[in-house]
Coordinates of C-alpha atoms and ligand atoms in Angstrom, one line a residue:
X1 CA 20.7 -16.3 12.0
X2 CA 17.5 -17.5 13.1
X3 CA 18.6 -16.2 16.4
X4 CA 18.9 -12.7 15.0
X5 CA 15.1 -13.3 13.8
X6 CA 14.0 -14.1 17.0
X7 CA 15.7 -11.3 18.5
X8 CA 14.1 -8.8 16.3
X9 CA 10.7 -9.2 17.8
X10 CA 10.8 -10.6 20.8
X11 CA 10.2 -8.2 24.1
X12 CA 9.3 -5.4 21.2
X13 CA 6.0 -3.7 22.2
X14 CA 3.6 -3.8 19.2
X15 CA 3.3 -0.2 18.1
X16 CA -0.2 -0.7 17.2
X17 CA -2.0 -0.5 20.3
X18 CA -3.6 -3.5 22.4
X19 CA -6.7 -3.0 20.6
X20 CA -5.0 -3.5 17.4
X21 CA -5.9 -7.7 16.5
X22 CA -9.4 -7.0 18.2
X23 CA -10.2 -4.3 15.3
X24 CA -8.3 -6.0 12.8
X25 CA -10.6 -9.2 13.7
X26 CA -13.4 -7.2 13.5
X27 CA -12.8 -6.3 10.0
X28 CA -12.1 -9.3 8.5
X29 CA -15.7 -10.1 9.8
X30 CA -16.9 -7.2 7.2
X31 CA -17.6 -5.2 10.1
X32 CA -18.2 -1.4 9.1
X33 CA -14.8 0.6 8.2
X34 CA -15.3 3.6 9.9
X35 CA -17.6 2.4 12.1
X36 CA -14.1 0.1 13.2
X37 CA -11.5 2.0 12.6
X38 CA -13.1 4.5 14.1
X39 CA -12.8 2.6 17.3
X40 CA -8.6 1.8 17.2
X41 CA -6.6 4.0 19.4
X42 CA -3.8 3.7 16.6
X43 CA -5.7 5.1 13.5
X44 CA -4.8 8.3 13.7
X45 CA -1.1 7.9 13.3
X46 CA -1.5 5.7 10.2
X47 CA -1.4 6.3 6.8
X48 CA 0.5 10.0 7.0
X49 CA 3.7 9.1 5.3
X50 CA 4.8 11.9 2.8
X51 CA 2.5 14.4 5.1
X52 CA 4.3 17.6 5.1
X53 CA 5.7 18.3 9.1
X54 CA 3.6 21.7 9.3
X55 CA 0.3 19.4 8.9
X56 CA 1.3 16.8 11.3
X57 CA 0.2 16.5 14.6
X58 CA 3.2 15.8 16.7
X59 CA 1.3 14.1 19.5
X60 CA -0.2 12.0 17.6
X61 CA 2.2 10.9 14.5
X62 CA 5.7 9.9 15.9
X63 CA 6.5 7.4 13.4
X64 CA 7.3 10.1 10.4
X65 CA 11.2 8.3 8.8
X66 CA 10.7 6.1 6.4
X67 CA 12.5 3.2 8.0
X68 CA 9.9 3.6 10.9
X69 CA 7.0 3.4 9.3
X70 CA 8.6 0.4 7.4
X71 CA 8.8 -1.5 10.5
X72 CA 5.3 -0.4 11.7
X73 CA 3.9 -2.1 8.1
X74 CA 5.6 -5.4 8.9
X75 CA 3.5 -5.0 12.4
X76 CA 0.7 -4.2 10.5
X77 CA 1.0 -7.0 8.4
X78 CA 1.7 -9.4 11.3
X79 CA -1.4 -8.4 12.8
X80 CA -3.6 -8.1 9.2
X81 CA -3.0 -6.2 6.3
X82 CA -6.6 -5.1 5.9
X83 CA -5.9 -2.6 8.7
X84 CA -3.5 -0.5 6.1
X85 CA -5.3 -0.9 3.2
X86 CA -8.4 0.7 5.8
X87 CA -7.1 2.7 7.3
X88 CA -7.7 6.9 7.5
X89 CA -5.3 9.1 6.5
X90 CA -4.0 11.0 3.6
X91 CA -1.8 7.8 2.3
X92 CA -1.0 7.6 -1.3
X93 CA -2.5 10.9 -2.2
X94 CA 0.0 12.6 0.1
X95 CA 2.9 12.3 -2.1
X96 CA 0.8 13.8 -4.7
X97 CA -0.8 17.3 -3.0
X98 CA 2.3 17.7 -1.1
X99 CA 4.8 17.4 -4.4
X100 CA 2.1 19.0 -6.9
X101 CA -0.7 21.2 -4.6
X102 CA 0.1 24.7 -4.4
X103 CA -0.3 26.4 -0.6
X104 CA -4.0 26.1 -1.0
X105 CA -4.6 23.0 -2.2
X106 CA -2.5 21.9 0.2
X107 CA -4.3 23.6 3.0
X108 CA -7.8 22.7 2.4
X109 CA -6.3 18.9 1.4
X110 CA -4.2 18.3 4.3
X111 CA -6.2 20.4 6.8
X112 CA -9.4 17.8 6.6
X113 CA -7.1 15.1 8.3
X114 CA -6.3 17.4 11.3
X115 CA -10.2 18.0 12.0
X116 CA -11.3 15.0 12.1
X117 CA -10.8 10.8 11.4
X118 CA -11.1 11.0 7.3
X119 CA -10.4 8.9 4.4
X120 CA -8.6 9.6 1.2
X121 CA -8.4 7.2 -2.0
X122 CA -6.2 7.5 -5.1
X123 CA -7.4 6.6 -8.0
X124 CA -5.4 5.7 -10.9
X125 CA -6.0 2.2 -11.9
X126 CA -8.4 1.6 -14.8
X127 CA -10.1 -1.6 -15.9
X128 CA -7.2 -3.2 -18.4
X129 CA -5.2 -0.7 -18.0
X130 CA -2.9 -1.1 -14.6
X131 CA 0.7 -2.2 -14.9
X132 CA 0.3 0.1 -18.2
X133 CA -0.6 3.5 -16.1
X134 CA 0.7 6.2 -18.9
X135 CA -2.2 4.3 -21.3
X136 CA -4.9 5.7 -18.8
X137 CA -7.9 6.8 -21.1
X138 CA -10.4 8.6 -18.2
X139 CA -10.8 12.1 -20.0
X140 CA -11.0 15.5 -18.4
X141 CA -12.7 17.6 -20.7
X142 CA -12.3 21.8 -20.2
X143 CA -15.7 23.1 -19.7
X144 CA -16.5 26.3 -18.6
X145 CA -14.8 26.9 -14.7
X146 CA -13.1 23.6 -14.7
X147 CA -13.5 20.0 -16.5
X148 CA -15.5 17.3 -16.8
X149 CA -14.3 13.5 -16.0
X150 CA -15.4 10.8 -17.8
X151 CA -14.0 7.1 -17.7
X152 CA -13.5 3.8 -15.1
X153 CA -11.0 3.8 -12.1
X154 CA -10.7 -0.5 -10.8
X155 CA -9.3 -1.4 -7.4
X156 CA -9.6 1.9 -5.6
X157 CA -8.6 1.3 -2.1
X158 CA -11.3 3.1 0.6
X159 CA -13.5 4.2 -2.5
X160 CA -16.1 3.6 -1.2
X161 CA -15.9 5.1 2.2
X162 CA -13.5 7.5 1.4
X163 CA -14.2 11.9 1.4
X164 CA -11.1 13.4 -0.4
X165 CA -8.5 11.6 -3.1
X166 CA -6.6 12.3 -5.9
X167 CA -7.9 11.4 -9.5
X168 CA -5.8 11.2 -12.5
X169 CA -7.1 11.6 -15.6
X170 CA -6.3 12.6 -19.6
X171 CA -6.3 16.3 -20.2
X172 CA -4.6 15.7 -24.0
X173 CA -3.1 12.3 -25.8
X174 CA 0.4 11.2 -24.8
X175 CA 2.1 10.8 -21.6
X176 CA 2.4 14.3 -20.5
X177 CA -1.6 14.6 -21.3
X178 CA -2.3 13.2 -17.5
X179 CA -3.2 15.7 -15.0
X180 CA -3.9 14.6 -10.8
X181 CA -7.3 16.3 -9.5
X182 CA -8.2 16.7 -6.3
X183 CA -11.9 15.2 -6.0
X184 CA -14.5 14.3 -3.3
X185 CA -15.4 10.4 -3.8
X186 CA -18.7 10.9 -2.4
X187 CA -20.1 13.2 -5.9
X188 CA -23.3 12.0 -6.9
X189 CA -21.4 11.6 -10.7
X190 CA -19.3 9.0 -9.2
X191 CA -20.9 5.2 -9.2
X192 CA -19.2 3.4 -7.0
X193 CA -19.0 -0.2 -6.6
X194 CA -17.5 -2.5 -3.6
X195 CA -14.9 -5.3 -5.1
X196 CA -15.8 -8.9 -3.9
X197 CA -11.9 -10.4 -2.9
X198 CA -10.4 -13.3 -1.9
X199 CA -7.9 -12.1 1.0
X200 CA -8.0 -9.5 3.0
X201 CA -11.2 -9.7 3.9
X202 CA -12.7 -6.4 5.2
X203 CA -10.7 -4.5 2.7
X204 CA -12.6 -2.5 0.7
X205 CA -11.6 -1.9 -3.1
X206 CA -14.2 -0.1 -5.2
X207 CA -14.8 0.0 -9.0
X208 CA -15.9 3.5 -10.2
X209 CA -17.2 4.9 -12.9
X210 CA -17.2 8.9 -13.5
X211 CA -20.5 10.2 -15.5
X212 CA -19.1 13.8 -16.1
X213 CA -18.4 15.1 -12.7
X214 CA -17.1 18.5 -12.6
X215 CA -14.0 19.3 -11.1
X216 CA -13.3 23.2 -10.7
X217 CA -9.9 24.4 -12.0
X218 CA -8.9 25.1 -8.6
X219 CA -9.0 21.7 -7.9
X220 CA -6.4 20.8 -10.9
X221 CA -2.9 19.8 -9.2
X222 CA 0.7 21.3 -10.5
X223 CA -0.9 23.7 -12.7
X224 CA 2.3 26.1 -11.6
X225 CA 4.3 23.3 -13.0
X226 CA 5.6 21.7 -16.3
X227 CA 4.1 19.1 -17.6
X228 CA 6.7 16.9 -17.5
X229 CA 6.6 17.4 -13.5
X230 CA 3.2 16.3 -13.1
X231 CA 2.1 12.8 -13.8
X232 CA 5.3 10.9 -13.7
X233 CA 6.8 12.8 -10.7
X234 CA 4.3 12.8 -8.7
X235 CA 3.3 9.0 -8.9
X236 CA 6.9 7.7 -8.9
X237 CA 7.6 9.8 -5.8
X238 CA 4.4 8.0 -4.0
X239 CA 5.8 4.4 -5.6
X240 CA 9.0 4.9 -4.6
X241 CA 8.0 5.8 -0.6
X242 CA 5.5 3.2 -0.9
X243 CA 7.1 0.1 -2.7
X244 CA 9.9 -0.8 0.5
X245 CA 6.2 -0.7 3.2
X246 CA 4.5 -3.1 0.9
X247 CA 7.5 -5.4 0.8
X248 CA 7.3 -5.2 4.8
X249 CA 3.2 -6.0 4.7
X250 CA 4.0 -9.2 2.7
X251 CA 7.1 -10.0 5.7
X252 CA 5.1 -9.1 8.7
X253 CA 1.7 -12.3 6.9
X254 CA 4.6 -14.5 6.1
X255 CA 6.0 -13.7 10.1
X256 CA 2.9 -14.5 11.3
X257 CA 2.8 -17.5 9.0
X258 CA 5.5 -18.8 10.7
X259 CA 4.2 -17.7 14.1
X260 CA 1.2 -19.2 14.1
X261 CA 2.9 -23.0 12.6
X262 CA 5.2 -23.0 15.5
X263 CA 2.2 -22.1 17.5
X264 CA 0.4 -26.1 16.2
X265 CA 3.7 -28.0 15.3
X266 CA 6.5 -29.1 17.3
X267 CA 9.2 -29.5 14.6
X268 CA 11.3 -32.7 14.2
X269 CA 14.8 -32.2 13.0
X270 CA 13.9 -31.9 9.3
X271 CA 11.3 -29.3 10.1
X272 CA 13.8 -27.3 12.3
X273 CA 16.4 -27.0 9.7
X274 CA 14.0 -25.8 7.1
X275 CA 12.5 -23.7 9.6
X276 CA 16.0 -22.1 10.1
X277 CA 16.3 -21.6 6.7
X278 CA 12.9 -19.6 5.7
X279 CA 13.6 -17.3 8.8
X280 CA 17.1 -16.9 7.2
X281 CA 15.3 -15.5 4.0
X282 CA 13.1 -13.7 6.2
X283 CA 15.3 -11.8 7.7
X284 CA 18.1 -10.8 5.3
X285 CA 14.9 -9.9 3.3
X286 CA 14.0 -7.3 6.0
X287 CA 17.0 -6.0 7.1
X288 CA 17.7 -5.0 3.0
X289 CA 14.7 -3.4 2.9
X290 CA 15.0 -1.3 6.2
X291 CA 18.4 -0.5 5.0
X292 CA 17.1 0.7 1.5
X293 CA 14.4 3.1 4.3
X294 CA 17.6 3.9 6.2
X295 CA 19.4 5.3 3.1
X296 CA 16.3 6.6 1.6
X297 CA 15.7 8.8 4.6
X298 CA 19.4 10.1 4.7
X299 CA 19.1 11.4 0.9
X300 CA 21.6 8.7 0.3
X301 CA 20.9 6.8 -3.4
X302 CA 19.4 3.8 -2.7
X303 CA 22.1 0.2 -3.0
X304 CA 18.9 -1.1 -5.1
X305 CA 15.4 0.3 -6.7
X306 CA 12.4 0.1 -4.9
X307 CA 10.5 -2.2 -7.0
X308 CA 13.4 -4.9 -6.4
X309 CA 13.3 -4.3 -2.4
X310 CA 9.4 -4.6 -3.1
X311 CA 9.2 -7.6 -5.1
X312 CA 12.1 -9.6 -3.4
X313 CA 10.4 -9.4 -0.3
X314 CA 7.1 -10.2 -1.8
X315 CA 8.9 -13.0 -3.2
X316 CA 10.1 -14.6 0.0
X317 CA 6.8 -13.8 1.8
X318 CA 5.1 -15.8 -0.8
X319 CA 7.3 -18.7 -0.3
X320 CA 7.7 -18.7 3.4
X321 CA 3.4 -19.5 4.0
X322 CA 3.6 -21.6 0.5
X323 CA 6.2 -24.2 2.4
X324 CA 4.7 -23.8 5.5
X325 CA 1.6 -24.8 4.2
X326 CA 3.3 -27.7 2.7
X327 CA 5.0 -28.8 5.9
X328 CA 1.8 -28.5 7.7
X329 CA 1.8 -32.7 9.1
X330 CA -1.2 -34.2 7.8
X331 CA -2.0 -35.4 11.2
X332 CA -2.6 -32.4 12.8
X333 CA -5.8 -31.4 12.2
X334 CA -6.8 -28.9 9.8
X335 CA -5.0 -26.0 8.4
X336 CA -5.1 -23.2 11.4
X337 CA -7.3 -20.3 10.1
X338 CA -4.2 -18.3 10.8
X339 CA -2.4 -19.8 8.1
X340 CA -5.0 -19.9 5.9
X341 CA -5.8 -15.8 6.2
X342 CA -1.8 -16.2 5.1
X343 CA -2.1 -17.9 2.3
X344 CA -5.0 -16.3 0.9
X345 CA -3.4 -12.2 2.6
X346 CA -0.3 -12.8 1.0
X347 CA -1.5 -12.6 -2.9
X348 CA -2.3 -9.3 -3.0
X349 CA 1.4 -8.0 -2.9
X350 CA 2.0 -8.8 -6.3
X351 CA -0.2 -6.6 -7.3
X352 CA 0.0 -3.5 -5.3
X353 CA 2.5 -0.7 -6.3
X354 CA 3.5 -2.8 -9.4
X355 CA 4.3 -6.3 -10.4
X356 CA 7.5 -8.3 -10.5
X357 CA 7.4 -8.1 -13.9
X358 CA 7.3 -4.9 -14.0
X359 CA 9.8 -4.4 -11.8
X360 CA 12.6 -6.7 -13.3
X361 CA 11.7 -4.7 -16.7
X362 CA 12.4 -1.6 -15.2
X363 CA 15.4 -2.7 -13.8
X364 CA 17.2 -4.5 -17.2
X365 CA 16.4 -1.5 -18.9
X366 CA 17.6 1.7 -18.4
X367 CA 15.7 1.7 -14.9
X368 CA 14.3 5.6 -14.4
X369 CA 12.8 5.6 -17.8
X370 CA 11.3 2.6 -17.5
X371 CA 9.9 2.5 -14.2
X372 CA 8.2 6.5 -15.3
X373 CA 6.2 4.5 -18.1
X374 CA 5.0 1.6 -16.3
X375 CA 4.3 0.5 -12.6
Ligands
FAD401 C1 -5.0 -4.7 -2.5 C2 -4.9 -3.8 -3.7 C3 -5.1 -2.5 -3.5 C4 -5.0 -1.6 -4.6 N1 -5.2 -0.3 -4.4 C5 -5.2 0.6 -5.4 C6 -5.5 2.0 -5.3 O1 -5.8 2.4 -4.1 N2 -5.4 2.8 -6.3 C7 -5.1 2.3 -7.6 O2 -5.1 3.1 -8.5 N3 -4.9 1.0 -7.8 C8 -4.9 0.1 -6.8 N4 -4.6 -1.2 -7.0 C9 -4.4 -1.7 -8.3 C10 -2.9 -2.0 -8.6 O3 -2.2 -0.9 -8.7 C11 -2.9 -2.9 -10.0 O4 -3.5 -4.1 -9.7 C12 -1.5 -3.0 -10.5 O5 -1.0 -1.8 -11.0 C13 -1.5 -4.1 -11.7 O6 -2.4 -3.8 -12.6 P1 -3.5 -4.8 -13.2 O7 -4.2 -5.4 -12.0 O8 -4.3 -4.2 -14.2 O9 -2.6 -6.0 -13.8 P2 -1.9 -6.0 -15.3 O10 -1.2 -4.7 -15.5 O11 -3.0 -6.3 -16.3 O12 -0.9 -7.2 -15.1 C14 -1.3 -8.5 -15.2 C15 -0.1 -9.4 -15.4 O13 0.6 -9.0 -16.6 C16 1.9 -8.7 -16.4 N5 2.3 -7.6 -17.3 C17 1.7 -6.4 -17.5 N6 2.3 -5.7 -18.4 C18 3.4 -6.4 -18.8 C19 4.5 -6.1 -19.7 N7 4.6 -5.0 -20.4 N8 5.5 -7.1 -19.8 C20 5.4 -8.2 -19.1 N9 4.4 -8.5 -18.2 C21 3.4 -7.6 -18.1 C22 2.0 -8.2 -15.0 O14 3.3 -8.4 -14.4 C23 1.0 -9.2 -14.3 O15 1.6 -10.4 -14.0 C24 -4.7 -2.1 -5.9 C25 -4.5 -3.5 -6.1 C26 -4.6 -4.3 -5.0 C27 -4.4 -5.8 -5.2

């Protein structure tokens, strides 16, 4: 089996580009975004999962199944996660315009990324109120031509740097009172605040807070749909994409985990053996979550949810750079930074599209209701 590991990678050309660890490193030094993402010969084919075909271009964006863009994550996470997280690209908000915008919307949404290098955010998270999504409390009030928001949005991913997103926000109490909004980051209502984080360095996560900006009713998603096909549909279709790449971010740190201890330590027969065994994890890990891609991308129904694929994997990642970290021989010199970036990377997977608790509580109840009410 760890045969088969080895195998997997070796001889594989990284899909990222050559320049792909120089940009990444560059980041982690708090280098400018767009000023260095500006500069990778790879960012504009990421982030364009859930783009609808007639908005792709084909030379550019090859990797459109979702079992190949789940192997491109692991890469990405091999080489450093903070490159997804900063990247350009439509990304989570695509799910959203494409399943809720109407021709327009869509249009003028998904046209920007064609002009141009741009970046999107999606902003749903508020201050105490994550896991919890449906208790959301942002307002849009109906003014006069459209509505004003009002209300916090935490951990925003590119909110700072971004031009275009989705915003959801509370049209009327309950859970069919949310409503997604297209919205421009940049409006001088929106204060926007950079997110001090330990990990991923050069990922930038904004607070911000939403002093009654105007959004035109034009700019109101699914408006030609139900209510009940709004909020719920649209973010569970972007979790449910989503959930199997995160898995492969957190298996592409913990690869490189392992990469960069066989790099220091020559392994004495212990060491081998328990080697053999975390790349055994590793792997049927993977392979269950490329099959769940596989299916997914056939219309077949998925052999297990999302979330699970997601938090298994997460779950394995976590303990593969924990042990190696353990292992480490005390003689050797200090931790190698590599590790470390591991260690500290390979936290933030718990926390993106939804927790394990979450996730085991969606799946011991009756699993579709549960996983609409929470993330
Ligand atoms: C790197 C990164 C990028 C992110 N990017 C974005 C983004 O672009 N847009 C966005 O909107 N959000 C983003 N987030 C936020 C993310 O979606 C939230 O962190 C996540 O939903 C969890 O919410 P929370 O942090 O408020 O934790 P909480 O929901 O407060 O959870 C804290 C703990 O309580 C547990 N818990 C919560 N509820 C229950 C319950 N009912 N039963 C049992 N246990 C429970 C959880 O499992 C967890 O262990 C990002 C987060 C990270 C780390």
């Amino acid at each position: 089996m760890s045969q088969l590991y080895d195998d997997a990678f070796t001889g594989r050309s990284c899909l990222l580009g050559s320049d792909a660890q120089q940009v990444a490193d560059q980041l982690r030094n708090f280098g400018d975004t767009r000023q260095v993402l500006g500069q990778w010969s790879f960012a504009p084919a990421m982030n364009h999962l859930g783009v609808p075909p007639r908005y792709l271009d084909t030379a550019s964006h090859q990797v459109n199944s979702l079992a190949s863009r789940y192997e491109l994550y692991e890469q990405v996470g091999f080489v450093s996660p903070a490159l997804m997280f900063s990247a350009p690209g439509p990304s989570m908000s695509a799910y959203v315009v494409a399943g809720l915008g109407n021709e327009q919307q869509q249009d003028a949404f998904f046209g920007q990324f064609l002009e141009t290098l741009c970046w999107s955010c999606f902003a749903m998270t508020e201050p105490a109120r994550g896991s919890d999504a449906g208790a959301m409390q942002t307002t849009a009030t109906r003014v006069d031509g459209g509505y004003l928001i009002s209300g916090q949005k935490m951990f925003i991913g590119n909110g700072i740097v971004a031009e275009t997103g989705v915003l959801f926000a509370r049209t009327a109490p309950g859970q069919l009172g949310i409503n997604a909004f297209l919205f421009s980051p940049q409006n001088p209502a929106i204060t926007r605040q950079r997110l001090a984080l330990t990990g991923l360095e050069g990922t930038n996560l904004a607070h911000m807070q939403f002093n009654d900006m105007f959004i035109p009713t034009a700019d109101v998603l699914g408006l030609h749909l139900k209510p009940t096909q709004r909020f719920a549909r649209s973010a569970m279709a972007t979790f449910d994409a989503l959930r199997p790449c995160v898995g492969a971010l957190a298996l592409g740190v913990a690869r490189r985990a392992l990469h960069e201890w066989q790099a220091c330590v020559t392994p004495d027969p212990a060491q081998r053996q328990q080697l053999s065994r975390l790349k055994r994890r590793w792997h049927t890990a993977y392979h269950e979550a490329l099959t769940l891609c596989q299916q997914a991308d056939k219309q077949q129904a998925p052999a297990k949810s999302p979330g699970m694929v997601k938090t298994t994997s997460v779950m394995i990642a976590e303990e593969i750079v924990s042990q190696l970290i353990h292992a480490f021989p005390a003689d050797q010199g200090p931790l190698p930074t590599g590790l470390w970036q591991a260690f500290r990377d390979v936290k933030a997977f718990e926390y993106t599209e939804g927790t394990r608790q979450i996730h085991r509580l969606g799946q011991s109840f009756s699993p579709r209701l549960a996983s609409q009410e929470c993330r």
